[in-house]
Amino acid sequence: MPILEEYHNALRLGQKEVKAAAARGEETGLQVLPGDPEELAVRRESLGVVEVPSELIVGTCNELRRSSFSPGFYPVLEEDSEFANKWATLCQAHLEEGIRDPIKAVEYLNRFYVVEGHKRVSVLKYFGAITIPAVVTRLLPRPSDDPEITAYYEFLNFYQMTGLNFVVFRRPGAYQELLEAIGHSNREPWSAEEIYAFRSFFYMFRD
């Protein structure tokens, strides 16, 4: 298949997604980080290179990038654009040798916003990547009574024990219920074998 035909197919997916979002009265482009990082975060944490679940990469830190993609990161710019040629070139590189360079992203409330590497995310999502490597900076919100923020701080405890970032609850108490259901206290670090077994079961169950 000519490589530009891959862009044509991705563009059709993007246009379909934009049309559906517009019909629902929703945003037709990428989500944008909801505020200035300095105002959102009480502090930052560098997580290094993390395998980020692709479905949790929801948007961008760059307002100018939001209209280049559909909500699901499919391209929406015309096929004769410079953007399309660069996307197609990256697509070819992925098919021949794979995309190895991690993107850069910030994480806020278990949502990831791209700083650098938007087209890499687009190509990898188009080909169905489950995870995407990223150099991640975590923005920690100020603790509050907001249920989502309360649940997020419970996630941080879960993450410290397990290193797992693909189990996302937004209701307070849900992580404790999960731990009790599988027979863990909220203070026990998981072994490598337990992490592997849980990860395998999770993706099998999800599929």
PDB file of C-alpha atoms in Angstrom:
ATOM      1  CA  MET A   1       0.000   0.000   0.000  1.00  0.00           C
ATOM      2  CA  PRO A   2       1.469   3.400  -0.951  1.00  0.00           C
ATOM      3  CA  ILE A   3       2.414   5.209   2.218  1.00  0.00           C
ATOM      4  CA  LEU A   4       0.215   8.224   1.458  1.00  0.00           C
ATOM      5  CA  GLU A   5      -2.736   5.853   1.299  1.00  0.00           C
ATOM      6  CA  GLU A   6      -2.128   5.162   4.984  1.00  0.00           C
ATOM      7  CA  TYR A   7      -2.516   8.890   5.600  1.00  0.00           C
ATOM      8  CA  HIS A   8      -5.681   8.890   3.505  1.00  0.00           C
ATOM      9  CA  ASN A   9      -7.137   6.114   5.673  1.00  0.00           C
ATOM     10  CA  ALA A  10      -6.101   7.847   8.898  1.00  0.00           C
ATOM     11  CA  LEU A  11      -7.572  11.117   7.632  1.00  0.00           C
ATOM     12  CA  ARG A  12     -10.913   9.429   6.926  1.00  0.00           C
ATOM     13  CA  LEU A  13     -10.950   8.093  10.488  1.00  0.00           C
ATOM     14  CA  GLY A  14     -10.163  11.564  11.792  1.00  0.00           C
ATOM     15  CA  GLN A  15     -12.897  13.205   9.727  1.00  0.00           C
ATOM     16  CA  LYS A  16     -15.406  10.599  10.881  1.00  0.00           C
ATOM     17  CA  GLU A  17     -14.450  11.190  14.509  1.00  0.00           C
ATOM     18  CA  VAL A  18     -14.700  14.987  14.129  1.00  0.00           C
ATOM     19  CA  LYS A  19     -18.146  14.686  12.549  1.00  0.00           C
ATOM     20  CA  ALA A  20     -19.382  12.419  15.348  1.00  0.00           C
ATOM     21  CA  ALA A  21     -18.019  14.742  18.043  1.00  0.00           C
ATOM     22  CA  ALA A  22     -19.647  17.761  16.409  1.00  0.00           C
ATOM     23  CA  ALA A  23     -22.982  15.928  16.262  1.00  0.00           C
ATOM     24  CA  ARG A  24     -22.749  15.314  20.006  1.00  0.00           C
ATOM     25  CA  GLY A  25     -21.832  18.949  20.653  1.00  0.00           C
ATOM     26  CA  GLU A  26     -18.369  17.959  21.909  1.00  0.00           C
ATOM     27  CA  GLU A  27     -14.887  19.321  21.235  1.00  0.00           C
ATOM     28  CA  THR A  28     -13.794  18.298  17.736  1.00  0.00           C
ATOM     29  CA  GLY A  29     -10.044  18.519  18.368  1.00  0.00           C
ATOM     30  CA  LEU A  30      -7.604  17.423  21.021  1.00  0.00           C
ATOM     31  CA  GLN A  31      -8.146  18.245  24.653  1.00  0.00           C
ATOM     32  CA  VAL A  32      -5.771  20.906  25.947  1.00  0.00           C
ATOM     33  CA  LEU A  33      -4.142  20.815  29.375  1.00  0.00           C
ATOM     34  CA  PRO A  34      -6.775  22.653  31.465  1.00  0.00           C
ATOM     35  CA  GLY A  35      -4.662  25.515  32.746  1.00  0.00           C
ATOM     36  CA  ASP A  36      -1.153  26.784  33.286  1.00  0.00           C
ATOM     37  CA  PRO A  37       1.051  24.035  34.778  1.00  0.00           C
ATOM     38  CA  GLU A  38       2.317  26.438  37.425  1.00  0.00           C
ATOM     39  CA  GLU A  39      -1.251  27.045  38.579  1.00  0.00           C
ATOM     40  CA  LEU A  40      -2.472  23.456  38.257  1.00  0.00           C
ATOM     41  CA  ALA A  41       0.339  21.821  40.184  1.00  0.00           C
ATOM     42  CA  VAL A  42       1.276  22.185  43.822  1.00  0.00           C
ATOM     43  CA  ARG A  43       4.469  20.392  42.783  1.00  0.00           C
ATOM     44  CA  ARG A  44       5.949  18.371  39.913  1.00  0.00           C
ATOM     45  CA  GLU A  45       7.507  14.921  39.753  1.00  0.00           C
ATOM     46  CA  SER A  46       9.725  13.596  36.979  1.00  0.00           C
ATOM     47  CA  LEU A  47       8.788   9.965  36.269  1.00  0.00           C
ATOM     48  CA  GLY A  48      11.445   9.336  33.620  1.00  0.00           C
ATOM     49  CA  VAL A  49      10.481   7.090  30.691  1.00  0.00           C
ATOM     50  CA  VAL A  50       7.100   5.442  31.262  1.00  0.00           C
ATOM     51  CA  GLU A  51       5.036   3.098  29.107  1.00  0.00           C
ATOM     52  CA  VAL A  52       1.826   5.129  28.904  1.00  0.00           C
ATOM     53  CA  PRO A  53      -1.461   3.410  27.985  1.00  0.00           C
ATOM     54  CA  SER A  54      -2.369   4.949  24.643  1.00  0.00           C
ATOM     55  CA  GLU A  55      -6.007   5.511  25.642  1.00  0.00           C
ATOM     56  CA  LEU A  56      -4.839   7.779  28.474  1.00  0.00           C
ATOM     57  CA  ILE A  57      -3.016  10.107  26.053  1.00  0.00           C
ATOM     58  CA  VAL A  58      -5.917  12.470  25.522  1.00  0.00           C
ATOM     59  CA  GLY A  59      -4.511  15.798  24.430  1.00  0.00           C
ATOM     60  CA  THR A  60      -1.843  18.410  24.066  1.00  0.00           C
ATOM     61  CA  CYS A  61      -0.096  21.149  25.990  1.00  0.00           C
ATOM     62  CA  ASN A  62       0.011  23.254  22.818  1.00  0.00           C
ATOM     63  CA  GLU A  63      -3.203  25.074  21.925  1.00  0.00           C
ATOM     64  CA  LEU A  64      -2.033  25.379  18.305  1.00  0.00           C
ATOM     65  CA  ARG A  65      -1.893  21.577  17.934  1.00  0.00           C
ATOM     66  CA  ARG A  66      -5.472  20.874  18.957  1.00  0.00           C
ATOM     67  CA  SER A  67      -6.952  21.481  15.509  1.00  0.00           C
ATOM     68  CA  SER A  68      -4.449  19.264  13.659  1.00  0.00           C
ATOM     69  CA  PHE A  69      -5.975  16.102  15.095  1.00  0.00           C
ATOM     70  CA  SER A  70      -9.333  14.578  15.940  1.00  0.00           C
ATOM     71  CA  PRO A  71     -10.100  13.819  19.617  1.00  0.00           C
ATOM     72  CA  GLY A  72      -8.525  10.376  19.167  1.00  0.00           C
ATOM     73  CA  PHE A  73      -5.304  11.763  17.611  1.00  0.00           C
ATOM     74  CA  TYR A  74      -6.167  10.905  14.016  1.00  0.00           C
ATOM     75  CA  PRO A  75      -4.916  13.544  11.542  1.00  0.00           C
ATOM     76  CA  VAL A  76      -7.410  15.983  10.015  1.00  0.00           C
ATOM     77  CA  LEU A  77      -5.235  18.223   7.790  1.00  0.00           C
ATOM     78  CA  GLU A  78      -5.465  17.903   4.005  1.00  0.00           C
ATOM     79  CA  GLU A  79      -3.521  15.246   2.100  1.00  0.00           C
ATOM     80  CA  ASP A  80      -1.473  17.793   0.131  1.00  0.00           C
ATOM     81  CA  SER A  81      -0.190  19.522   3.288  1.00  0.00           C
ATOM     82  CA  GLU A  82       3.345  19.472   4.662  1.00  0.00           C
ATOM     83  CA  PHE A  83       1.863  17.898   7.795  1.00  0.00           C
ATOM     84  CA  ALA A  84       0.530  14.973   5.737  1.00  0.00           C
ATOM     85  CA  ASN A  85       3.932  14.333   4.159  1.00  0.00           C
ATOM     86  CA  LYS A  86       5.655  14.372   7.537  1.00  0.00           C
ATOM     87  CA  TRP A  87       3.017  12.027   8.986  1.00  0.00           C
ATOM     88  CA  ALA A  88       3.452   9.641   6.043  1.00  0.00           C
ATOM     89  CA  THR A  89       7.250   9.702   6.379  1.00  0.00           C
ATOM     90  CA  LEU A  90       6.961   8.890  10.057  1.00  0.00           C
ATOM     91  CA  CYS A  91       4.512   6.128   9.219  1.00  0.00           C
ATOM     92  CA  GLN A  92       7.013   4.593   6.809  1.00  0.00           C
ATOM     93  CA  ALA A  93       9.781   4.783   9.416  1.00  0.00           C
ATOM     94  CA  HIS A  94       7.501   3.011  11.882  1.00  0.00           C
ATOM     95  CA  LEU A  95       6.727   0.213   9.434  1.00  0.00           C
ATOM     96  CA  GLU A  96      10.391  -0.265   8.499  1.00  0.00           C
ATOM     97  CA  GLU A  97      12.128   0.016  11.852  1.00  0.00           C
ATOM     98  CA  GLY A  98       9.626   1.052  14.512  1.00  0.00           C
ATOM     99  CA  ILE A  99       9.273   4.286  16.444  1.00  0.00           C
ATOM    100  CA  ARG A 100      11.617   4.099  19.417  1.00  0.00           C
ATOM    101  CA  ASP A 101      12.103   7.683  20.570  1.00  0.00           C
ATOM    102  CA  PRO A 102       9.820   8.444  23.512  1.00  0.00           C
ATOM    103  CA  ILE A 103       7.473  11.388  23.332  1.00  0.00           C
ATOM    104  CA  LYS A 104       7.385  14.048  26.052  1.00  0.00           C
ATOM    105  CA  ALA A 105       4.196  14.482  28.059  1.00  0.00           C
ATOM    106  CA  VAL A 106       2.756  15.787  31.289  1.00  0.00           C
ATOM    107  CA  GLU A 107       0.336  13.765  33.402  1.00  0.00           C
ATOM    108  CA  TYR A 108      -2.481  15.481  35.252  1.00  0.00           C
ATOM    109  CA  LEU A 109      -5.214  13.506  37.038  1.00  0.00           C
ATOM    110  CA  ASN A 110      -4.335  10.340  35.104  1.00  0.00           C
ATOM    111  CA  ARG A 111      -4.623  12.061  31.747  1.00  0.00           C
ATOM    112  CA  PHE A 112      -1.574  12.590  29.562  1.00  0.00           C
ATOM    113  CA  TYR A 113      -1.014  15.712  27.466  1.00  0.00           C
ATOM    114  CA  VAL A 114       1.656  15.720  24.772  1.00  0.00           C
ATOM    115  CA  VAL A 115       4.456  18.278  24.886  1.00  0.00           C
ATOM    116  CA  GLU A 116       6.492  16.842  22.023  1.00  0.00           C
ATOM    117  CA  GLY A 117       5.737  13.975  19.623  1.00  0.00           C
ATOM    118  CA  HIS A 118       2.136  14.549  18.501  1.00  0.00           C
ATOM    119  CA  LYS A 119       2.623  12.843  15.128  1.00  0.00           C
ATOM    120  CA  ARG A 120       4.348   9.891  16.800  1.00  0.00           C
ATOM    121  CA  VAL A 121       1.289   9.445  19.008  1.00  0.00           C
ATOM    122  CA  SER A 122      -0.978   9.753  15.971  1.00  0.00           C
ATOM    123  CA  VAL A 123       0.887   7.114  13.963  1.00  0.00           C
ATOM    124  CA  LEU A 124       1.171   4.707  16.884  1.00  0.00           C
ATOM    125  CA  LYS A 125      -2.501   5.069  17.793  1.00  0.00           C
ATOM    126  CA  TYR A 126      -3.442   4.526  14.149  1.00  0.00           C
ATOM    127  CA  PHE A 127      -1.583   1.207  14.227  1.00  0.00           C
ATOM    128  CA  GLY A 128      -3.226   0.191  17.505  1.00  0.00           C
ATOM    129  CA  ALA A 129      -0.341   0.577  19.949  1.00  0.00           C
ATOM    130  CA  ILE A 130      -1.386  -0.437  23.462  1.00  0.00           C
ATOM    131  CA  THR A 131       1.276   1.685  25.139  1.00  0.00           C
ATOM    132  CA  ILE A 132       3.512   4.539  24.008  1.00  0.00           C
ATOM    133  CA  PRO A 133       6.869   5.337  25.678  1.00  0.00           C
ATOM    134  CA  ALA A 134       7.007   8.832  27.116  1.00  0.00           C
ATOM    135  CA  VAL A 135       9.238  10.997  29.271  1.00  0.00           C
ATOM    136  CA  VAL A 136       6.612  12.061  31.788  1.00  0.00           C
ATOM    137  CA  THR A 137       6.335  14.959  34.199  1.00  0.00           C
ATOM    138  CA  ARG A 138       3.555  14.483  36.752  1.00  0.00           C
ATOM    139  CA  LEU A 139       1.622  17.571  37.845  1.00  0.00           C
ATOM    140  CA  LEU A 140       0.345  17.013  41.370  1.00  0.00           C
ATOM    141  CA  PRO A 141      -2.841  18.972  42.112  1.00  0.00           C
ATOM    142  CA  ARG A 142      -3.488  20.690  45.405  1.00  0.00           C
ATOM    143  CA  PRO A 143      -5.314  18.248  47.715  1.00  0.00           C
ATOM    144  CA  SER A 144      -9.005  19.070  48.051  1.00  0.00           C
ATOM    145  CA  ASP A 145     -12.409  17.529  48.740  1.00  0.00           C
ATOM    146  CA  ASP A 146     -13.071  17.178  45.012  1.00  0.00           C
ATOM    147  CA  PRO A 147     -13.888  13.450  44.540  1.00  0.00           C
ATOM    148  CA  GLU A 148     -11.668  13.143  41.458  1.00  0.00           C
ATOM    149  CA  ILE A 149      -8.678  14.660  43.258  1.00  0.00           C
ATOM    150  CA  THR A 150      -9.310  12.473  46.324  1.00  0.00           C
ATOM    151  CA  ALA A 151      -9.411   9.401  44.062  1.00  0.00           C
ATOM    152  CA  TYR A 152      -6.241  10.566  42.318  1.00  0.00           C
ATOM    153  CA  TYR A 153      -4.281  10.693  45.574  1.00  0.00           C
ATOM    154  CA  GLU A 154      -5.525   7.186  46.302  1.00  0.00           C
ATOM    155  CA  PHE A 155      -4.173   6.228  42.867  1.00  0.00           C
ATOM    156  CA  LEU A 156      -0.767   7.641  43.822  1.00  0.00           C
ATOM    157  CA  ASN A 157      -0.630   5.238  46.774  1.00  0.00           C
ATOM    158  CA  PHE A 158      -1.629   2.380  44.487  1.00  0.00           C
ATOM    159  CA  TYR A 159       1.003   3.429  41.941  1.00  0.00           C
ATOM    160  CA  GLN A 160       3.695   3.566  44.610  1.00  0.00           C
ATOM    161  CA  MET A 161       2.925  -0.049  45.523  1.00  0.00           C
ATOM    162  CA  THR A 162       2.549  -1.452  42.035  1.00  0.00           C
ATOM    163  CA  GLY A 163       3.975   0.898  39.395  1.00  0.00           C
ATOM    164  CA  LEU A 164       0.769   0.244  37.414  1.00  0.00           C
ATOM    165  CA  ASN A 165      -0.732   3.252  35.659  1.00  0.00           C
ATOM    166  CA  PHE A 166      -3.456   1.632  33.546  1.00  0.00           C
ATOM    167  CA  VAL A 167      -6.025   1.085  36.326  1.00  0.00           C
ATOM    168  CA  VAL A 168      -7.865   4.392  36.602  1.00  0.00           C
ATOM    169  CA  PHE A 169     -10.695   5.010  39.050  1.00  0.00           C
ATOM    170  CA  ARG A 170     -12.231   8.418  39.599  1.00  0.00           C
ATOM    171  CA  ARG A 171     -14.372   7.458  42.596  1.00  0.00           C
ATOM    172  CA  PRO A 172     -12.865   7.625  46.108  1.00  0.00           C
ATOM    173  CA  GLY A 173     -12.534   4.230  47.745  1.00  0.00           C
ATOM    174  CA  ALA A 174     -12.334   2.220  44.529  1.00  0.00           C
ATOM    175  CA  TYR A 175      -8.613   1.408  44.821  1.00  0.00           C
ATOM    176  CA  GLN A 176      -9.122   0.129  48.367  1.00  0.00           C
ATOM    177  CA  GLU A 177     -11.979  -2.060  47.126  1.00  0.00           C
ATOM    178  CA  LEU A 178      -9.713  -3.476  44.417  1.00  0.00           C
ATOM    179  CA  LEU A 179      -6.940  -4.222  46.903  1.00  0.00           C
ATOM    180  CA  GLU A 180      -9.331  -5.956  49.272  1.00  0.00           C
ATOM    181  CA  ALA A 181     -10.839  -7.972  46.420  1.00  0.00           C
ATOM    182  CA  ILE A 182      -7.438  -9.418  45.489  1.00  0.00           C
ATOM    183  CA  GLY A 183      -6.265  -9.862  49.073  1.00  0.00           C
ATOM    184  CA  HIS A 184      -3.762  -7.017  49.462  1.00  0.00           C
ATOM    185  CA  SER A 185      -3.499  -4.466  52.204  1.00  0.00           C
ATOM    186  CA  ASN A 186      -2.957  -0.888  51.121  1.00  0.00           C
ATOM    187  CA  ARG A 187       0.621  -0.953  52.437  1.00  0.00           C
ATOM    188  CA  GLU A 188       2.036  -4.074  50.805  1.00  0.00           C
ATOM    189  CA  PRO A 189       4.320  -3.542  47.797  1.00  0.00           C
ATOM    190  CA  TRP A 190       3.619  -6.007  45.007  1.00  0.00           C
ATOM    191  CA  SER A 191       6.194  -8.505  43.826  1.00  0.00           C
ATOM    192  CA  ALA A 192       7.277  -8.647  40.184  1.00  0.00           C
ATOM    193  CA  GLU A 193       5.309 -11.886  39.788  1.00  0.00           C
ATOM    194  CA  GLU A 194       2.136 -10.315  41.181  1.00  0.00           C
ATOM    195  CA  ILE A 195       2.487  -7.297  38.923  1.00  0.00           C
ATOM    196  CA  TYR A 196       2.981  -9.513  35.871  1.00  0.00           C
ATOM    197  CA  ALA A 197       0.009 -11.718  36.760  1.00  0.00           C
ATOM    198  CA  PHE A 198      -2.287  -8.755  37.374  1.00  0.00           C
ATOM    199  CA  ARG A 199      -1.203  -7.020  34.168  1.00  0.00           C
ATOM    200  CA  SER A 200      -1.819 -10.182  32.136  1.00  0.00           C
ATOM    201  CA  PHE A 201      -5.241 -10.748  33.676  1.00  0.00           C
ATOM    202  CA  PHE A 202      -6.237  -7.085  33.257  1.00  0.00           C
ATOM    203  CA  TYR A 203      -5.548  -6.990  29.526  1.00  0.00           C
ATOM    204  CA  MET A 204      -7.155 -10.385  28.976  1.00  0.00           C
ATOM    205  CA  PHE A 205     -10.255  -9.209  30.836  1.00  0.00           C
ATOM    206  CA  ARG A 206     -10.330  -5.905  28.956  1.00  0.00           C
ATOM    207  CA  ASP A 207     -10.037  -7.620  25.576  1.00  0.00           C
TER     208      ASP A 207
END
